[in-house]
Structures are given as structure tokens and as C-alpha cells.
Amino acid sequence: MDSFAEPHKPLDTTISLEDVRAQVSKLETDLREKNIPLSGRIIHVCHYLPVTCAFSRRPRPSDIPSPPATPPAKASDIPPSPTAESQESALPAQQQSSQWQLHVRYGHSAMVSGIDSLAATHEQVFVGWTGDIEAGGAPPAGSQDASSGSESAKIPTASLAEEDKKELEGLLAGYRTRDEPKDGKPIHYVPVWLDDKEAHGHYDGYCKQTLWPLFHYLLWQDVATEYASADSHWAPYAAVNAAFAKRVAEVYRPGDLIWIHDYHLLLVPSLLRQALPEAAVGLFVHTPFPSSEVFRCLPRRKEILDGMLGANLVCFQTYSYSRHFTSSCVRVCGYEVTPRGGIDVQGHVTAIGYCPVGVDADRVAKDTLRPGIQPKLEALRALYEGKKIIVGRDKLDVVKGVVQKLRAFEKLLQDYPQWIGNVVLIQVTSPALSDSPKLERQVSEIVAHINGEYGSLDFIPVHHYHQTIKKDEFYALLSVADLGVITPLRDGMNTTSMEFVIAQERTKKSPLILSEFMGISSNMSQALQINPWNLREVAAAMHRGLTMSDDEKAHRHQQLYKTVTTHTSATWAEILAKQLLERLGSSNMARQTPFIPKGELERHYIKAKKRLFLFDYDGTLAPIVKVPSLAVPSKDTLKALEILASDPKNVVYIISGRDGEFLETHLGHIKNLGMSAEHGGFIRAPGEKTWRNFTESLDMSWMSEVLEIFKYYTERTTGSHIEVKKSSITWHYRSADPEWGLFQCHQCQDLLENNLARKRPIEVLVGKKNLEVRPIAVNKGEIVKRILYFNPDAEFVFCAGDDKTDEDMFRALLLFPQGPADQGPKHVTLDPPLSVTLLAGSKEEAEKYKPVELAIERDAIFTTAVGHSSKRTLAVWHVTTPEEVVEHMLHLVRDAVAEEQRASNL
């Protein structure tokens, strides 16, 4: 979608989970009726598995006996009291082995709960990295039991034997989470084994030092403590993505749906597209996606975009993120946007969508009823009795806006001094994945400044806790709040805001302040939305929230609660499945064009006594370039054409949209090469020197009218230009701003089709960054029919093209009726085409031409589209690039090439 498209539709909060599941079921039924294979499985590819793994090697006979390990020293002889958290982390005995222990991994709870909910209807495979393997005896670092400050010993992955890995894989095969439906279908957990150095170069390097800052509108040098290079960790990022793609290909079954999650794995879609061309692949990006002006700073921008565009569907949290991605594809890579808003890459169309993630509302609601919460809630009320409580909970990360929030709170106390002594801010900051001592020190200094300036012996305005708090404390804090303030500078989905709404349902129904730069802000319109950089606005919103009437609080809360409890993580996961199934049934994926078989091509070539070769030029023999005059044929292209044309059995034509002058300049020296210029407007037969004009007998007075319209749009579109040919006019906008040029192209096309084309014998063609108007009677298909008519004894046809105008050639070669080859006619008859009768000179001369019987057989016609296998085309075969067209030509004439090389060596 370009920037001038209509705005997105708001989130539908009326649709229920049951409704979406019914839609998914109906889609699957419809697809199976169309004989589209569906396995009923969904493969989720995530950076981490939802468990952490601890390993302690069991003694082996070959091990040297050693004295027993010294028992760990205890701080106290009094055993620690069991907490709800430790009970939750304990796993059933069948999910542990003599060597391996599995613990719940905390983080990405919304995504994992969404995947769990899909088990009610689909079998699933969860592919992810094991994470660092911890030494047995202590809870792994990723589990909630682990102390935030402790460093556990790690087991190098290279030290694990194959049988050790197999044992873990077997243990994971039987692993079940508490949230999986009891009567649901299984989720198979498949580990990806990574080299430790590559794994950390991928995650701690490229992901956290380059992509994470960039996607949150920070450049890498803004967050690095030393000299930063955006490319230093590219190699491990690419290697890890390749390892993930290989693992997915190993577990894939035909008919599986594949969903790849987040920015850690942006290259996997294109790698899977190469390995599994028929697979239905979706990519969901959980983070924000920056504007094209920020994204284009990334040195590996094209590799990242091409990696993402290997998917059939790329989905984001919000419409604006999807628009930024589309703009980046158009501006950075020069790809075209389809009428439905997809990205066209050599015929493979990637659909773009958005669907915000929710939380597991039922699970959060149950958590708010935990018995440990109420005592802590009462203690907080007693501690801050008579004061309003503002609550904030964020990671201590520069993008979370903690510094701006604290300064806004200070602004509240400045502008509304009546709150001094009557309001407290409880700010909890959990440690971020990458510690920032500078930011921690800055936050501490601001807190100390506010407390020193506005506090007293009996009043401390800001209470800052830099620690990971327990679940009971967290929900007690959310429940007791008079105002929630979540103001990141940039964020994708923030679960705390949704958990706040659910926690408030049973208490005060307090208002919520949200940053407008959050992915979920557009769906939570009843929150007080602010610009976190505008401290005065944030302070005013705090004052408004603290003084809001009970009726307004209840009304806003009701709307927010409905949004949060309707669009949950389960609904999100079902919608993703639905969207990918819709893509599976679309015309772009309904038929995959197979790659042209060299063996079949060669067999028919050798057998035929006469052969026709029909080539488009731009995009087929030469790559598309920004400046059309620079699209010159390569040495290999010229060599192949020269050898083909020199064989008396071959009739070779270039059928191009270029004018005759260009074709003669670059290809005119090749003997016995036929040419057709201006999309069939002119033809020069092999061995002839003069061009024959098909438009001489046609009414061409429309050209002046079209020229005036094109001049109007050229004046208003910087970088565009007009190309006037003898039989057509083309408006090019390849050098214009891509989004503005596309918008102007649509406007001009609409004007031509709805006004001029209705009363003139013309047709309007949308090409690659151009708009062409030509006579209806003239097209490449008519030229192909003419060549066939005058060469009825041809027993082999190879026709290659890459764009919409070449579909006319493929259509002309649909000579045989559809159906099994053994049931149809062996040969067909061709009536005199318009391209023959137009040049007859008179009606009497035209009537002399009679139908001819063609010698060609169905299997000897090789119509070949240049582009992706999912490209919509009438061609039977495909190749991916112009270089492959030339390679196939050279393959056919390799004996002649070898003979030429032998002669040159003598």
C-alpha cells in the first residue's frame, strides 16, 4: 500500500474466538475441496524454545572416580518458604531425565499462550533454540527461580555428545505446558542446535546491537558504548538463520503452515522459499518497523528485506508498521506494489497485513485472584494511605521512556503543586537484556533530584525499585494503582498495559496513560494517549487521570476491558492461521509454475527439424535497469543469439517493446535474427533490412490526445518522462519518487480507461514503472501468430517473457484445448491472424490467406515466464532470472559452443 492509500480499518472487537475458529475451519474445508494439500499442522519458528534446559552428565564407567562435591553453603539453616513461583516452575517428573532438567522459560508469554491455544484445533511444531545449556543443580538463568544477579555455569554445546542431544530431543517430545488444552492436539518441541559463539554473535550482536535499536528508531552508535559497526555480527546472524531454515525443512511435511516469529529470523523466509518452494510461509514481526528513512541506514537493508519477502505473508502489529515496511521495499529495493497492497518481487507476491497481539486474558484474570496478592495489596494501601498512587513498570531500556516519565512527573509537581504530598510514583524497572550503567545512573540521579526537591521527612514522591518483582507483587501493584503510566518512546506490544486493565476490573477501574508510539495504542483509544516527549502534555494527562470522575473512569475502563478480553493472544494466533490460509487459496499460490526441465527441452530441440525461438528483451534477455538505455545485452546473450540464429533449422525473433532503432543498434549485427518492435507494431523478418508497419492502416489520431494527458502528469511528477514511439506512447516514472509515481500512475490510468479508451480503439497497459497506450489490434501475441502462420512446419517452440505484455505471446501459444494430452488432437489448424491480413494491402489479397495445419505438438511448446514460480502467468514453465534464460540457450547450443572453442584453440 502506498502512502496515498485509504487508512486502515479499526480493530474489530466484536469478533469472538469461536467466530475466528469457525472461519478457519471453513477455509480449510474449502481448500481441501480444491485439492490444495493441508496437513493440519502449523510450524512456529521462534528464537527460543519456551523451556530452559539444564544438563548434568551421569557417571560413565570410563569416568575416573572423584571425591564427592562439597555441599553448597547455606545462608541459614531455616529452609526457604515455598512460594507460588517456585511451585509453578517445578515440572512433572516425566519432563526430567537423569541428565536433563527442563524449566519454564519466562518472556514472550503472549506469543507462547497464543500458540498453546491453537492446540485446540491444530497439531503444532515449535522450532527454537535451546538457549544456553546450564549446568545442572541450579535453576537456569531464563527461569523465574533464578536470581536476577546470579550467573550460572554454562555447558558448551560442542561438549554434548550426539546421544545427549537425542536424549533432550526425546524429553522435549513428551513436554507439555500447563496452558495446552487437555483434550487438544500435541505440540512437538524441536530444538535447533547452535554453535555457542554464533548463537551469541547472532543474538547479543546483530539482534541487540543493530536490529533492535534500528527498529526502535535508534541507530547502533546511539546505544553502543564503544565503536559500533552495524555489520560486525552479520555473519553469525546469517549462519543462525540458515541453521533455523535447515531445521524447519527437516521437520516440514507438505501442507504444513509455517509461521516465523520476530526480527531474530528475518532471513529464514527466503531460505525456506528456496528449500521449500511450495510451502505456505508467514512472518510476524513483533517489534515496531521504522520508517524507510531510518531503515535505509542499515548496510544490509536489501538482504533483510529480500529475506522477509520470501514469505507469502508478512504481518505486523499495526497498519503504520506495515506501511513503513511497504515503503522501505518500494524506496530501498525498487519493488512494485500490487493493486491489493502486496510486494511483487519477480512475480512472487508477498501480502502485507497487520494484527496486534493480545494477552491471555483468562490466565491474567486468574492470576489476579492468587491468594498472595490481597495481603500485599492491603499493605500498599496502608503504606500510602491518603495518597494517590501512580504506577509504572518498565524494562530499564532507553526506548522505554523511563527518564521522560520521571521528568513528566516532576513537571506535574511543578505545574500542579497541590499534588505535592498527595501523590506518589512507584516506578519498577526490571533489568534489561543489555545493561546500561549510564541509564541506570541517570534514572537514579533524577529520582534523587525529585525526592530532594519535593520530598520531606514524611513524604517521598518517587519510589524506584530496580529489580525483578514477583508475580504477586506485580499484580498487587497494578490493582492498587490510581493511575497507570506506560510511556515508551517506541514499542511494539506492551503486555503491562493490558494486564493493568484486567487487574483494575476488580478494584478501582483506574485510567491508563499510554504513549502514542506503542503498537497497541491505536486499539486502546479509551486510554489517555500522549506524546512522551511533551512533558507538559504528560503532566496534564496525569492530572486529568488523577482527577477523573468515577463515571468517566468506568466508561473508559469498560471499553478498554472489552478490547483486551476480546482480542486475546488466542484470537491473534487464530487470525494468523486464517490469514495464511487465505493466502494459500489466493490465485498467486493456487498454481506454482514448475522450473523448465533441461532434459525435456534438449530432447525436443534435438528431435525437431525446424525450431522457433521467441524472446522478449527487457527482463528476459537483459535485466531491468533504472535507465532503459543502459539495458545492453551481455556477451553470453549475444553469443547464444548468434549461434542460434546461424543454425538453418532455427527461426529466432526478438519481440520487444523497444523501438526499432534500439534493437538495430544492439542486435542488428546478428545475421538471420528477426525482430519485432513496439509490442508488435513493427516487424523485420530474418535476413530482411526493412521494417513493416502494422499501424499504417489503423486510426492513430488518438496519440495526440494521450500525449497531452501524459504531459499533464509529467509536469506534476518529477523524474518522469514520455517516450513517443511510432505505434505507442509510454509514460515512465522509474526515476520519480516511487510512491508518488505509483499514485500518479493509478490516477492517469483511471483517466485514460474511463474517458479516452471507451471511445478510441486503444488499450492501456501498466508495465514495470511505466504506463503504455497502444492500438488494440497490435500486440506481441499477433506477432507470434504471424510467425507461426508463416512457419507451420516448426516442430519446436521456445518462448520467454517476463511481464504482462508477454502474456499475449503465451496466450497465442495456447493452441491445444485444455485437458489430458492423449485425449486432445495431435495437431491443430491456425486461421490467418490479423497481423497477416493487415499487411495484405487489399481485401482481395487478404482473402487469399487460408488456414494452415501446424506440425507442432503440445509437448514441444515451451512457454517460459521469467520470475518466481508463484507468478501468475499463462506460461507452462518458469526460470528465475534473465541469466537462466541465456544459460538454457547456451545449454542447447553447447555442442556448437564447444566446436567454436576448439577452433579458436587451433
JSON list of C-alpha atoms in Angstrom, two decimals, residues 406-552:
[
{"chain": "A", "resi": 406, "resn": "LEU", "atom": "CA", "xyz": [10.22, 10.83, 35.65]},
{"chain": "A", "resi": 407, "resn": "ARG", "atom": "CA", "xyz": [10.71, 14.30, 34.21]},
{"chain": "A", "resi": 408, "resn": "ALA", "atom": "CA", "xyz": [7.00, 14.46, 33.36]},
{"chain": "A", "resi": 409, "resn": "PHE", "atom": "CA", "xyz": [6.17, 13.54, 36.98]},
{"chain": "A", "resi": 410, "resn": "GLU", "atom": "CA", "xyz": [8.43, 16.36, 38.13]},
{"chain": "A", "resi": 411, "resn": "LYS", "atom": "CA", "xyz": [6.54, 18.64, 35.73]},
{"chain": "A", "resi": 412, "resn": "LEU", "atom": "CA", "xyz": [3.28, 17.51, 37.37]},
{"chain": "A", "resi": 413, "resn": "LEU", "atom": "CA", "xyz": [4.57, 18.61, 40.78]},
{"chain": "A", "resi": 414, "resn": "GLN", "atom": "CA", "xyz": [5.75, 21.92, 39.28]},
{"chain": "A", "resi": 415, "resn": "ASP", "atom": "CA", "xyz": [2.58, 22.79, 37.37]},
{"chain": "A", "resi": 416, "resn": "TYR", "atom": "CA", "xyz": [0.12, 21.34, 39.87]},
{"chain": "A", "resi": 417, "resn": "PRO", "atom": "CA", "xyz": [1.72, 21.97, 43.29]},
{"chain": "A", "resi": 418, "resn": "GLN", "atom": "CA", "xyz": [-1.44, 20.77, 45.05]},
{"chain": "A", "resi": 419, "resn": "TRP", "atom": "CA", "xyz": [-0.19, 17.23, 44.40]},
{"chain": "A", "resi": 420, "resn": "ILE", "atom": "CA", "xyz": [2.97, 17.69, 46.47]},
{"chain": "A", "resi": 421, "resn": "GLY", "atom": "CA", "xyz": [2.49, 15.41, 49.45]},
{"chain": "A", "resi": 422, "resn": "ASN", "atom": "CA", "xyz": [-0.62, 13.83, 47.89]},
{"chain": "A", "resi": 423, "resn": "VAL", "atom": "CA", "xyz": [0.69, 11.64, 45.09]},
{"chain": "A", "resi": 424, "resn": "VAL", "atom": "CA", "xyz": [3.49, 9.09, 44.79]},
{"chain": "A", "resi": 425, "resn": "LEU", "atom": "CA", "xyz": [5.03, 7.46, 41.74]},
{"chain": "A", "resi": 426, "resn": "ILE", "atom": "CA", "xyz": [6.02, 3.82, 42.20]},
{"chain": "A", "resi": 427, "resn": "GLN", "atom": "CA", "xyz": [8.35, 3.02, 39.31]},
{"chain": "A", "resi": 428, "resn": "VAL", "atom": "CA", "xyz": [9.61, -0.55, 38.92]},
{"chain": "A", "resi": 429, "resn": "THR", "atom": "CA", "xyz": [12.37, -1.11, 36.36]},
{"chain": "A", "resi": 430, "resn": "SER", "atom": "CA", "xyz": [13.34, -4.66, 35.57]},
{"chain": "A", "resi": 431, "resn": "PRO", "atom": "CA", "xyz": [16.87, -5.26, 34.31]},
{"chain": "A", "resi": 432, "resn": "ALA", "atom": "CA", "xyz": [17.12, -5.07, 30.51]},
{"chain": "A", "resi": 433, "resn": "LEU", "atom": "CA", "xyz": [18.78, -7.73, 28.37]},
{"chain": "A", "resi": 434, "resn": "SER", "atom": "CA", "xyz": [21.73, -5.40, 27.84]},
{"chain": "A", "resi": 435, "resn": "ASP", "atom": "CA", "xyz": [22.66, -3.50, 30.98]},
{"chain": "A", "resi": 436, "resn": "SER", "atom": "CA", "xyz": [23.22, 0.24, 30.68]},
{"chain": "A", "resi": 437, "resn": "PRO", "atom": "CA", "xyz": [25.03, 1.62, 33.75]},
{"chain": "A", "resi": 438, "resn": "LYS", "atom": "CA", "xyz": [24.79, 5.11, 32.27]},
{"chain": "A", "resi": 439, "resn": "LEU", "atom": "CA", "xyz": [21.00, 4.94, 32.03]},
{"chain": "A", "resi": 440, "resn": "GLU", "atom": "CA", "xyz": [20.69, 3.38, 35.50]},
{"chain": "A", "resi": 441, "resn": "ARG", "atom": "CA", "xyz": [22.80, 6.19, 36.95]},
{"chain": "A", "resi": 442, "resn": "GLN", "atom": "CA", "xyz": [20.76, 8.82, 35.10]},
{"chain": "A", "resi": 443, "resn": "VAL", "atom": "CA", "xyz": [17.48, 7.42, 36.45]},
{"chain": "A", "resi": 444, "resn": "SER", "atom": "CA", "xyz": [18.86, 7.28, 39.99]},
{"chain": "A", "resi": 445, "resn": "GLU", "atom": "CA", "xyz": [20.01, 10.90, 39.76]},
{"chain": "A", "resi": 446, "resn": "ILE", "atom": "CA", "xyz": [16.59, 12.12, 38.55]},
{"chain": "A", "resi": 447, "resn": "VAL", "atom": "CA", "xyz": [14.82, 10.18, 41.33]},
{"chain": "A", "resi": 448, "resn": "ALA", "atom": "CA", "xyz": [17.18, 11.65, 43.92]},
{"chain": "A", "resi": 449, "resn": "HIS", "atom": "CA", "xyz": [16.65, 15.14, 42.49]},
{"chain": "A", "resi": 450, "resn": "ILE", "atom": "CA", "xyz": [12.82, 14.90, 42.60]},
{"chain": "A", "resi": 451, "resn": "ASN", "atom": "CA", "xyz": [12.82, 13.45, 46.11]},
{"chain": "A", "resi": 452, "resn": "GLY", "atom": "CA", "xyz": [15.26, 16.10, 47.31]},
{"chain": "A", "resi": 453, "resn": "GLU", "atom": "CA", "xyz": [13.32, 18.95, 45.70]},
{"chain": "A", "resi": 454, "resn": "TYR", "atom": "CA", "xyz": [9.73, 17.92, 46.55]},
{"chain": "A", "resi": 455, "resn": "GLY", "atom": "CA", "xyz": [10.08, 15.37, 49.36]},
{"chain": "A", "resi": 456, "resn": "SER", "atom": "CA", "xyz": [10.19, 15.80, 53.12]},
{"chain": "A", "resi": 457, "resn": "LEU", "atom": "CA", "xyz": [10.80, 13.70, 56.22]},
{"chain": "A", "resi": 458, "resn": "ASP", "atom": "CA", "xyz": [7.34, 12.17, 55.95]},
{"chain": "A", "resi": 459, "resn": "PHE", "atom": "CA", "xyz": [6.87, 12.21, 52.16]},
{"chain": "A", "resi": 460, "resn": "ILE", "atom": "CA", "xyz": [8.90, 10.61, 49.36]},
{"chain": "A", "resi": 461, "resn": "PRO", "atom": "CA", "xyz": [7.32, 11.36, 45.96]},
{"chain": "A", "resi": 462, "resn": "VAL", "atom": "CA", "xyz": [9.19, 8.75, 43.84]},
{"chain": "A", "resi": 463, "resn": "HIS", "atom": "CA", "xyz": [9.81, 5.16, 44.90]},
{"chain": "A", "resi": 464, "resn": "HIS", "atom": "CA", "xyz": [12.10, 3.48, 42.36]},
{"chain": "A", "resi": 465, "resn": "TYR", "atom": "CA", "xyz": [12.74, -0.27, 42.53]},
{"chain": "A", "resi": 466, "resn": "HIS", "atom": "CA", "xyz": [15.28, -1.64, 40.07]},
{"chain": "A", "resi": 467, "resn": "GLN", "atom": "CA", "xyz": [14.56, -5.34, 40.40]},
{"chain": "A", "resi": 468, "resn": "THR", "atom": "CA", "xyz": [12.51, -8.20, 39.02]},
{"chain": "A", "resi": 469, "resn": "ILE", "atom": "CA", "xyz": [9.41, -8.40, 41.20]},
{"chain": "A", "resi": 470, "resn": "LYS", "atom": "CA", "xyz": [7.35, -11.50, 41.94]},
{"chain": "A", "resi": 471, "resn": "LYS", "atom": "CA", "xyz": [4.01, -12.06, 40.27]},
{"chain": "A", "resi": 472, "resn": "ASP", "atom": "CA", "xyz": [2.01, -11.43, 43.47]},
{"chain": "A", "resi": 473, "resn": "GLU", "atom": "CA", "xyz": [3.75, -8.09, 43.98]},
{"chain": "A", "resi": 474, "resn": "PHE", "atom": "CA", "xyz": [3.27, -7.15, 40.34]},
{"chain": "A", "resi": 475, "resn": "TYR", "atom": "CA", "xyz": [-0.50, -7.72, 40.33]},
{"chain": "A", "resi": 476, "resn": "ALA", "atom": "CA", "xyz": [-0.89, -6.09, 43.76]},
{"chain": "A", "resi": 477, "resn": "LEU", "atom": "CA", "xyz": [0.85, -3.02, 42.36]},
{"chain": "A", "resi": 478, "resn": "LEU", "atom": "CA", "xyz": [-1.38, -2.91, 39.27]},
{"chain": "A", "resi": 479, "resn": "SER", "atom": "CA", "xyz": [-4.51, -3.43, 41.35]},
{"chain": "A", "resi": 480, "resn": "VAL", "atom": "CA", "xyz": [-3.80, -0.70, 43.91]},
{"chain": "A", "resi": 481, "resn": "ALA", "atom": "CA", "xyz": [-2.90, 1.99, 41.35]},
{"chain": "A", "resi": 482, "resn": "ASP", "atom": "CA", "xyz": [-4.97, 5.15, 40.89]},
{"chain": "A", "resi": 483, "resn": "LEU", "atom": "CA", "xyz": [-3.26, 5.74, 37.54]},
{"chain": "A", "resi": 484, "resn": "GLY", "atom": "CA", "xyz": [-1.17, 3.58, 35.23]},
{"chain": "A", "resi": 485, "resn": "VAL", "atom": "CA", "xyz": [1.53, 5.36, 33.19]},
{"chain": "A", "resi": 486, "resn": "ILE", "atom": "CA", "xyz": [3.20, 3.46, 30.34]},
{"chain": "A", "resi": 487, "resn": "THR", "atom": "CA", "xyz": [5.08, 5.86, 28.09]},
{"chain": "A", "resi": 488, "resn": "PRO", "atom": "CA", "xyz": [7.74, 4.16, 25.92]},
{"chain": "A", "resi": 489, "resn": "LEU", "atom": "CA", "xyz": [9.38, 6.22, 23.21]},
{"chain": "A", "resi": 490, "resn": "ARG", "atom": "CA", "xyz": [8.76, 3.34, 20.81]},
{"chain": "A", "resi": 491, "resn": "ASP", "atom": "CA", "xyz": [7.31, -0.10, 21.50]},
{"chain": "A", "resi": 492, "resn": "GLY", "atom": "CA", "xyz": [5.56, -2.95, 19.75]},
{"chain": "A", "resi": 493, "resn": "MET", "atom": "CA", "xyz": [3.19, -4.76, 22.07]},
{"chain": "A", "resi": 494, "resn": "ASN", "atom": "CA", "xyz": [3.27, -3.88, 25.76]},
{"chain": "A", "resi": 495, "resn": "THR", "atom": "CA", "xyz": [1.57, -6.54, 27.87]},
{"chain": "A", "resi": 496, "resn": "THR", "atom": "CA", "xyz": [1.72, -4.47, 31.08]},
{"chain": "A", "resi": 497, "resn": "SER", "atom": "CA", "xyz": [-0.91, -2.06, 29.75]},
{"chain": "A", "resi": 498, "resn": "MET", "atom": "CA", "xyz": [-3.36, -4.91, 29.09]},
{"chain": "A", "resi": 499, "resn": "GLU", "atom": "CA", "xyz": [-2.58, -6.61, 32.40]},
{"chain": "A", "resi": 500, "resn": "PHE", "atom": "CA", "xyz": [-3.26, -3.28, 34.13]},
{"chain": "A", "resi": 501, "resn": "VAL", "atom": "CA", "xyz": [-6.75, -3.11, 32.60]},
{"chain": "A", "resi": 502, "resn": "ILE", "atom": "CA", "xyz": [-7.60, -6.68, 33.68]},
{"chain": "A", "resi": 503, "resn": "ALA", "atom": "CA", "xyz": [-6.20, -6.15, 37.19]},
{"chain": "A", "resi": 504, "resn": "GLN", "atom": "CA", "xyz": [-8.28, -2.97, 37.58]},
{"chain": "A", "resi": 505, "resn": "GLU", "atom": "CA", "xyz": [-11.54, -4.79, 36.73]},
{"chain": "A", "resi": 506, "resn": "ARG", "atom": "CA", "xyz": [-11.92, -5.93, 40.38]},
{"chain": "A", "resi": 507, "resn": "THR", "atom": "CA", "xyz": [-10.62, -2.76, 42.06]},
{"chain": "A", "resi": 508, "resn": "LYS", "atom": "CA", "xyz": [-10.72, 0.93, 41.10]},
{"chain": "A", "resi": 509, "resn": "LYS", "atom": "CA", "xyz": [-11.14, 0.86, 37.31]},
{"chain": "A", "resi": 510, "resn": "SER", "atom": "CA", "xyz": [-8.41, 3.48, 37.23]},
{"chain": "A", "resi": 511, "resn": "PRO", "atom": "CA", "xyz": [-7.44, 5.26, 34.00]},
{"chain": "A", "resi": 512, "resn": "LEU", "atom": "CA", "xyz": [-4.39, 4.47, 31.91]},
{"chain": "A", "resi": 513, "resn": "ILE", "atom": "CA", "xyz": [-1.91, 6.80, 30.19]},
{"chain": "A", "resi": 514, "resn": "LEU", "atom": "CA", "xyz": [-0.31, 5.34, 27.05]},
{"chain": "A", "resi": 515, "resn": "SER", "atom": "CA", "xyz": [2.34, 6.59, 24.67]},
{"chain": "A", "resi": 516, "resn": "GLU", "atom": "CA", "xyz": [1.03, 7.13, 21.15]},
{"chain": "A", "resi": 517, "resn": "PHE", "atom": "CA", "xyz": [4.21, 5.42, 19.90]},
{"chain": "A", "resi": 518, "resn": "MET", "atom": "CA", "xyz": [3.13, 1.97, 21.10]},
{"chain": "A", "resi": 519, "resn": "GLY", "atom": "CA", "xyz": [1.90, -0.71, 18.75]},
{"chain": "A", "resi": 520, "resn": "ILE", "atom": "CA", "xyz": [-1.30, -1.23, 20.74]},
{"chain": "A", "resi": 521, "resn": "SER", "atom": "CA", "xyz": [-2.19, 2.44, 21.28]},
{"chain": "A", "resi": 522, "resn": "SER", "atom": "CA", "xyz": [-4.44, 2.61, 18.21]},
{"chain": "A", "resi": 523, "resn": "ASN", "atom": "CA", "xyz": [-6.58, -0.22, 19.60]},
{"chain": "A", "resi": 524, "resn": "MET", "atom": "CA", "xyz": [-6.79, 1.18, 23.12]},
{"chain": "A", "resi": 525, "resn": "SER", "atom": "CA", "xyz": [-8.31, 4.51, 22.17]},
{"chain": "A", "resi": 526, "resn": "GLN", "atom": "CA", "xyz": [-10.01, 5.00, 25.57]},
{"chain": "A", "resi": 527, "resn": "ALA", "atom": "CA", "xyz": [-6.63, 5.35, 27.28]},
{"chain": "A", "resi": 528, "resn": "LEU", "atom": "CA", "xyz": [-5.22, 8.86, 27.69]},
{"chain": "A", "resi": 529, "resn": "GLN", "atom": "CA", "xyz": [-2.75, 8.94, 24.81]},
{"chain": "A", "resi": 530, "resn": "ILE", "atom": "CA", "xyz": [0.21, 11.27, 24.92]},
{"chain": "A", "resi": 531, "resn": "ASN", "atom": "CA", "xyz": [3.49, 12.15, 23.24]},
{"chain": "A", "resi": 532, "resn": "PRO", "atom": "CA", "xyz": [6.12, 11.09, 25.84]},
{"chain": "A", "resi": 533, "resn": "TRP", "atom": "CA", "xyz": [8.48, 13.81, 24.62]},
{"chain": "A", "resi": 534, "resn": "ASN", "atom": "CA", "xyz": [5.94, 16.52, 25.52]},
{"chain": "A", "resi": 535, "resn": "LEU", "atom": "CA", "xyz": [6.42, 16.74, 29.28]},
{"chain": "A", "resi": 536, "resn": "ARG", "atom": "CA", "xyz": [3.69, 19.36, 29.74]},
{"chain": "A", "resi": 537, "resn": "GLU", "atom": "CA", "xyz": [1.18, 17.14, 27.91]},
{"chain": "A", "resi": 538, "resn": "VAL", "atom": "CA", "xyz": [2.12, 14.09, 30.00]},
{"chain": "A", "resi": 539, "resn": "ALA", "atom": "CA", "xyz": [1.87, 16.09, 33.25]},
{"chain": "A", "resi": 540, "resn": "ALA", "atom": "CA", "xyz": [-1.56, 17.41, 32.21]},
{"chain": "A", "resi": 541, "resn": "ALA", "atom": "CA", "xyz": [-2.69, 13.85, 31.39]},
{"chain": "A", "resi": 542, "resn": "MET", "atom": "CA", "xyz": [-1.51, 12.69, 34.83]},
{"chain": "A", "resi": 543, "resn": "HIS", "atom": "CA", "xyz": [-3.51, 15.48, 36.48]},
{"chain": "A", "resi": 544, "resn": "ARG", "atom": "CA", "xyz": [-6.56, 14.65, 34.40]},
{"chain": "A", "resi": 545, "resn": "GLY", "atom": "CA", "xyz": [-6.30, 10.96, 35.22]},
{"chain": "A", "resi": 546, "resn": "LEU", "atom": "CA", "xyz": [-5.96, 11.61, 38.95]},
{"chain": "A", "resi": 547, "resn": "THR", "atom": "CA", "xyz": [-8.98, 13.95, 38.99]},
{"chain": "A", "resi": 548, "resn": "MET", "atom": "CA", "xyz": [-11.20, 11.97, 36.59]},
{"chain": "A", "resi": 549, "resn": "SER", "atom": "CA", "xyz": [-14.78, 11.32, 37.70]},
{"chain": "A", "resi": 550, "resn": "ASP", "atom": "CA", "xyz": [-15.86, 7.81, 38.60]},
{"chain": "A", "resi": 551, "resn": "ASP", "atom": "CA", "xyz": [-18.34, 7.72, 35.71]},
{"chain": "A", "resi": 552, "resn": "GLU", "atom": "CA", "xyz": [-15.71, 8.59, 33.12]}
]
